[in-house]
Each structure stands twice: as C-alpha cells, then as structure tokens.
Short mmCIF file of N, CA and C in Angstrom, two decimals:
data_model
loop_
_atom_site.label_atom_id
_atom_site.label_comp_id
_atom_site.label_asym_id
_atom_site.label_seq_id
_atom_site.Cartn_x
_atom_site.Cartn_y
_atom_site.Cartn_z
N UNK A 1 -43.67 -47.91 49.12
CA UNK A 1 -42.36 -48.38 48.74
C UNK A 1 -42.22 -48.48 47.22
N UNK A 2 -43.35 -48.68 46.53
CA UNK A 2 -43.32 -48.82 45.07
C UNK A 2 -42.74 -47.62 44.34
N UNK A 3 -43.18 -46.38 44.69
CA UNK A 3 -42.61 -45.23 43.99
C UNK A 3 -41.10 -45.08 44.19
N UNK A 4 -40.61 -45.47 45.35
CA UNK A 4 -39.17 -45.40 45.60
C UNK A 4 -38.43 -46.38 44.69
N UNK A 5 -38.99 -47.55 44.52
CA UNK A 5 -38.37 -48.55 43.64
C UNK A 5 -38.41 -48.07 42.19
N UNK A 6 -39.54 -47.49 41.77
CA UNK A 6 -39.66 -46.98 40.40
C UNK A 6 -38.67 -45.84 40.20
N UNK A 7 -38.53 -44.96 41.19
CA UNK A 7 -37.56 -43.86 41.09
C UNK A 7 -36.14 -44.42 40.97
N UNK A 8 -35.82 -45.43 41.78
CA UNK A 8 -34.48 -46.03 41.72
C UNK A 8 -34.24 -46.72 40.38
N UNK A 9 -35.26 -47.39 39.84
CA UNK A 9 -35.13 -47.98 38.50
C UNK A 9 -34.91 -46.90 37.46
N UNK A 10 -35.60 -45.79 37.61
CA UNK A 10 -35.41 -44.67 36.69
C UNK A 10 -34.01 -44.10 36.76
N UNK A 11 -33.48 -43.97 37.98
CA UNK A 11 -32.11 -43.47 38.13
C UNK A 11 -31.12 -44.44 37.49
N UNK A 12 -31.30 -45.72 37.75
CA UNK A 12 -30.39 -46.71 37.18
C UNK A 12 -30.43 -46.75 35.67
N UNK A 13 -31.64 -46.79 35.11
CA UNK A 13 -31.77 -46.78 33.65
C UNK A 13 -31.28 -45.45 33.08
N UNK A 14 -31.53 -44.37 33.80
CA UNK A 14 -31.09 -43.05 33.33
C UNK A 14 -29.58 -42.94 33.27
N UNK A 15 -28.90 -43.39 34.30
CA UNK A 15 -27.44 -43.35 34.30
C UNK A 15 -26.89 -44.20 33.17
N UNK A 16 -27.47 -45.39 32.99
CA UNK A 16 -27.00 -46.28 31.93
C UNK A 16 -27.20 -45.66 30.55
N UNK A 17 -28.40 -45.15 30.27
CA UNK A 17 -28.68 -44.61 28.94
C UNK A 17 -28.03 -43.26 28.71
N UNK A 18 -27.88 -42.44 29.74
CA UNK A 18 -27.19 -41.16 29.56
C UNK A 18 -25.70 -41.38 29.31
N UNK A 19 -25.20 -42.49 29.78
CA UNK A 19 -23.80 -42.84 29.51
C UNK A 19 -23.61 -43.22 28.03
N UNK A 20 -24.66 -43.77 27.42
CA UNK A 20 -24.57 -44.19 26.02
C UNK A 20 -25.02 -43.11 25.04
N UNK A 21 -25.96 -42.29 25.44
CA UNK A 21 -26.64 -41.36 24.54
C UNK A 21 -26.50 -39.95 25.08
N UNK A 22 -26.09 -39.01 24.27
CA UNK A 22 -25.80 -37.64 24.72
C UNK A 22 -27.02 -36.73 24.74
N UNK A 23 -28.10 -37.09 24.07
CA UNK A 23 -29.31 -36.24 24.06
C UNK A 23 -30.05 -36.43 25.37
N UNK A 24 -30.12 -35.36 26.16
CA UNK A 24 -30.60 -35.47 27.55
C UNK A 24 -32.06 -35.91 27.64
N UNK A 25 -32.96 -35.17 27.00
CA UNK A 25 -34.38 -35.47 27.16
C UNK A 25 -34.77 -36.78 26.49
N UNK A 26 -34.16 -37.08 25.36
CA UNK A 26 -34.46 -38.34 24.68
C UNK A 26 -33.98 -39.52 25.52
N UNK A 27 -32.78 -39.41 26.08
CA UNK A 27 -32.27 -40.49 26.93
C UNK A 27 -33.12 -40.63 28.18
N UNK A 28 -33.58 -39.52 28.74
CA UNK A 28 -34.45 -39.59 29.93
C UNK A 28 -35.78 -40.26 29.60
N UNK A 29 -36.35 -39.94 28.44
CA UNK A 29 -37.61 -40.55 28.05
C UNK A 29 -37.49 -42.05 27.80
N UNK A 30 -36.45 -42.44 27.10
CA UNK A 30 -36.25 -43.88 26.84
C UNK A 30 -35.96 -44.62 28.14
N UNK A 31 -35.19 -44.00 29.02
CA UNK A 31 -34.90 -44.64 30.32
C UNK A 31 -36.17 -44.76 31.15
N UNK A 32 -37.04 -43.76 31.09
CA UNK A 32 -38.30 -43.84 31.83
C UNK A 32 -39.17 -44.97 31.30
N UNK A 33 -39.22 -45.12 29.98
CA UNK A 33 -40.00 -46.22 29.41
C UNK A 33 -39.39 -47.58 29.76
N UNK A 34 -38.07 -47.66 29.78
CA UNK A 34 -37.41 -48.92 30.16
C UNK A 34 -37.68 -49.26 31.62
N UNK A 35 -37.60 -48.27 32.50
CA UNK A 35 -37.86 -48.51 33.92
C UNK A 35 -39.32 -48.89 34.15
N UNK A 36 -40.23 -48.25 33.41
CA UNK A 36 -41.64 -48.60 33.52
C UNK A 36 -41.89 -50.02 33.03
N UNK A 37 -41.22 -50.40 31.96
CA UNK A 37 -41.34 -51.77 31.47
C UNK A 37 -40.81 -52.80 32.46
N UNK A 38 -39.71 -52.47 33.10
CA UNK A 38 -39.17 -53.38 34.12
C UNK A 38 -40.13 -53.53 35.29
N UNK A 39 -40.64 -52.40 35.78
CA UNK A 39 -41.55 -52.43 36.92
C UNK A 39 -42.87 -53.12 36.55
N UNK A 40 -43.46 -52.73 35.44
CA UNK A 40 -44.73 -53.32 35.03
C UNK A 40 -44.59 -54.80 34.69
N UNK A 41 -43.50 -55.15 34.02
CA UNK A 41 -43.25 -56.55 33.71
C UNK A 41 -43.07 -57.39 34.96
N UNK A 42 -42.37 -56.85 35.93
CA UNK A 42 -42.18 -57.56 37.20
C UNK A 42 -43.49 -57.74 37.95
N UNK A 43 -44.32 -56.71 37.95
CA UNK A 43 -45.62 -56.80 38.62
C UNK A 43 -46.51 -57.83 37.93
N UNK A 44 -46.54 -57.79 36.60
CA UNK A 44 -47.36 -58.76 35.88
C UNK A 44 -46.84 -60.18 36.05
N UNK A 45 -45.53 -60.36 36.08
CA UNK A 45 -44.96 -61.68 36.31
C UNK A 45 -45.33 -62.19 37.69
N UNK A 46 -45.22 -61.33 38.69
CA UNK A 46 -45.59 -61.72 40.05
C UNK A 46 -47.06 -62.11 40.13
N UNK A 47 -47.93 -61.31 39.53
CA UNK A 47 -49.36 -61.65 39.53
C UNK A 47 -49.65 -62.92 38.74
N UNK A 48 -48.95 -63.11 37.64
CA UNK A 48 -49.17 -64.31 36.83
C UNK A 48 -48.78 -65.57 37.60
N UNK A 49 -47.75 -65.44 38.44
CA UNK A 49 -47.31 -66.61 39.20
C UNK A 49 -48.14 -66.85 40.45
N UNK A 50 -48.64 -65.79 41.07
CA UNK A 50 -49.34 -65.96 42.35
C UNK A 50 -50.86 -65.90 42.24
N UNK A 51 -51.38 -65.07 41.35
CA UNK A 51 -52.83 -64.92 41.23
C UNK A 51 -53.20 -64.67 39.77
N UNK A 52 -53.13 -65.71 38.94
CA UNK A 52 -53.35 -65.50 37.50
C UNK A 52 -54.76 -65.03 37.15
N UNK A 53 -55.74 -65.28 38.01
CA UNK A 53 -57.10 -64.87 37.70
C UNK A 53 -57.34 -63.39 38.01
N UNK A 54 -56.40 -62.74 38.65
CA UNK A 54 -56.52 -61.32 38.99
C UNK A 54 -55.97 -60.41 37.90
N UNK A 55 -55.34 -60.97 36.87
CA UNK A 55 -54.74 -60.15 35.82
C UNK A 55 -55.81 -59.50 34.95
N UNK A 56 -55.54 -58.28 34.58
CA UNK A 56 -56.41 -57.55 33.68
C UNK A 56 -55.56 -56.57 32.90
N UNK A 57 -56.17 -55.78 32.07
CA UNK A 57 -55.39 -54.79 31.32
C UNK A 57 -54.87 -53.70 32.26
N UNK A 58 -53.71 -53.14 31.96
CA UNK A 58 -53.19 -52.07 32.81
C UNK A 58 -54.06 -50.82 32.70
N UNK A 59 -54.21 -50.13 33.82
CA UNK A 59 -55.00 -48.90 33.85
C UNK A 59 -54.13 -47.71 33.46
N UNK A 60 -54.72 -46.73 32.83
CA UNK A 60 -53.98 -45.60 32.28
C UNK A 60 -53.31 -44.74 33.36
N UNK A 61 -54.03 -44.36 34.39
CA UNK A 61 -53.50 -43.43 35.40
C UNK A 61 -52.31 -44.03 36.15
N UNK A 62 -52.37 -45.27 36.64
CA UNK A 62 -51.18 -45.82 37.31
C UNK A 62 -49.97 -45.95 36.38
N UNK A 63 -50.20 -46.26 35.12
CA UNK A 63 -49.09 -46.36 34.18
C UNK A 63 -48.47 -44.99 33.95
N UNK A 64 -49.30 -43.95 33.80
CA UNK A 64 -48.77 -42.61 33.62
C UNK A 64 -48.01 -42.12 34.85
N UNK A 65 -48.51 -42.45 36.04
CA UNK A 65 -47.80 -42.08 37.26
C UNK A 65 -46.45 -42.80 37.35
N UNK A 66 -46.42 -44.05 36.92
CA UNK A 66 -45.17 -44.80 36.93
C UNK A 66 -44.18 -44.21 35.93
N UNK A 67 -44.65 -43.87 34.74
CA UNK A 67 -43.77 -43.25 33.73
C UNK A 67 -43.24 -41.92 34.24
N UNK A 68 -44.11 -41.12 34.86
CA UNK A 68 -43.68 -39.83 35.40
C UNK A 68 -42.64 -39.96 36.49
N UNK A 69 -42.86 -40.88 37.41
CA UNK A 69 -41.90 -41.10 38.48
C UNK A 69 -40.57 -41.59 37.94
N UNK A 70 -40.62 -42.51 36.98
CA UNK A 70 -39.39 -43.01 36.37
C UNK A 70 -38.68 -41.93 35.58
N UNK A 71 -39.45 -41.03 34.94
CA UNK A 71 -38.84 -39.95 34.17
C UNK A 71 -38.09 -38.98 35.08
N UNK A 72 -38.68 -38.66 36.22
CA UNK A 72 -37.99 -37.79 37.19
C UNK A 72 -36.69 -38.45 37.66
N UNK A 73 -36.74 -39.74 37.94
CA UNK A 73 -35.54 -40.46 38.34
C UNK A 73 -34.49 -40.51 37.24
N UNK A 74 -34.93 -40.72 36.00
CA UNK A 74 -33.99 -40.78 34.88
C UNK A 74 -33.34 -39.43 34.64
N UNK A 75 -34.13 -38.36 34.73
CA UNK A 75 -33.56 -37.03 34.55
C UNK A 75 -32.59 -36.70 35.69
N UNK A 76 -32.93 -37.11 36.90
CA UNK A 76 -32.03 -36.87 38.03
C UNK A 76 -30.73 -37.66 37.86
N UNK A 77 -30.85 -38.92 37.46
CA UNK A 77 -29.64 -39.72 37.23
C UNK A 77 -28.78 -39.17 36.13
N UNK A 78 -29.40 -38.71 35.05
CA UNK A 78 -28.63 -38.09 33.96
C UNK A 78 -27.99 -36.79 34.38
N UNK A 79 -28.71 -35.99 35.16
CA UNK A 79 -28.14 -34.73 35.66
C UNK A 79 -26.97 -34.96 36.59
N UNK A 80 -27.09 -35.94 37.45
CA UNK A 80 -25.98 -36.26 38.37
C UNK A 80 -24.78 -36.75 37.57
N UNK A 81 -25.02 -37.60 36.59
CA UNK A 81 -23.91 -38.10 35.76
C UNK A 81 -23.22 -36.97 35.02
N UNK A 82 -23.98 -36.04 34.46
CA UNK A 82 -23.39 -34.90 33.75
C UNK A 82 -22.66 -33.96 34.71
N UNK A 83 -23.17 -33.80 35.91
CA UNK A 83 -22.49 -32.95 36.89
C UNK A 83 -21.16 -33.56 37.33
N UNK A 84 -21.14 -34.88 37.47
CA UNK A 84 -19.89 -35.55 37.83
C UNK A 84 -18.87 -35.42 36.70
N UNK A 85 -19.33 -35.57 35.45
CA UNK A 85 -18.42 -35.44 34.31
C UNK A 85 -17.87 -34.02 34.19
N UNK A 86 -18.70 -33.01 34.46
CA UNK A 86 -18.28 -31.62 34.30
C UNK A 86 -17.37 -31.18 35.44
N UNK A 87 -17.54 -31.78 36.60
CA UNK A 87 -16.78 -31.33 37.78
C UNK A 87 -15.46 -31.96 37.86
#
C-alpha cells in the first residue's frame, strides 16, 4: 500500500507544482522531493511517536525507490494537467 500512497502524493504534488511552474522536468523533480519529504517525514513522525528506540538513519535504497515512485507520479500528474489544458 505504501507505493500507492507515495504515487498519489507524487501526483498531488505534481499537479500543484506544475500549476505554478511551467518547466516540466524541474517541476516534476521538485514535486518528487516534496512528496518524498511528506512520506518520509510522516513515517519518521509515526516511528518517533510509537517506537522511538527503533529510529535510525534512512537507508539509501528505500529513499531512492520512494523518490523514483514519487517522480513517476509527479510526471504523470503534470502530463495529465497539461493534457487537460491543451484539450
């Protein structure tokens, strides 16, 4: 369920930032980083509240997978927004 939520966060951030910024890839990248920050921040907050002794530094591979999933969602959201505007 996590990747679906990350993808949805990417779409939401992508639509928002593509609405403000016209550069497609830059807006997709910033939206992916924003969605990753929201997801990672929420996970760390949940762990801090429920199991503070389990916290550690974030691992590289899961963070990169989260950024990639969010980037695909942000690009999809931006593409859908541009298709709606053009049509």
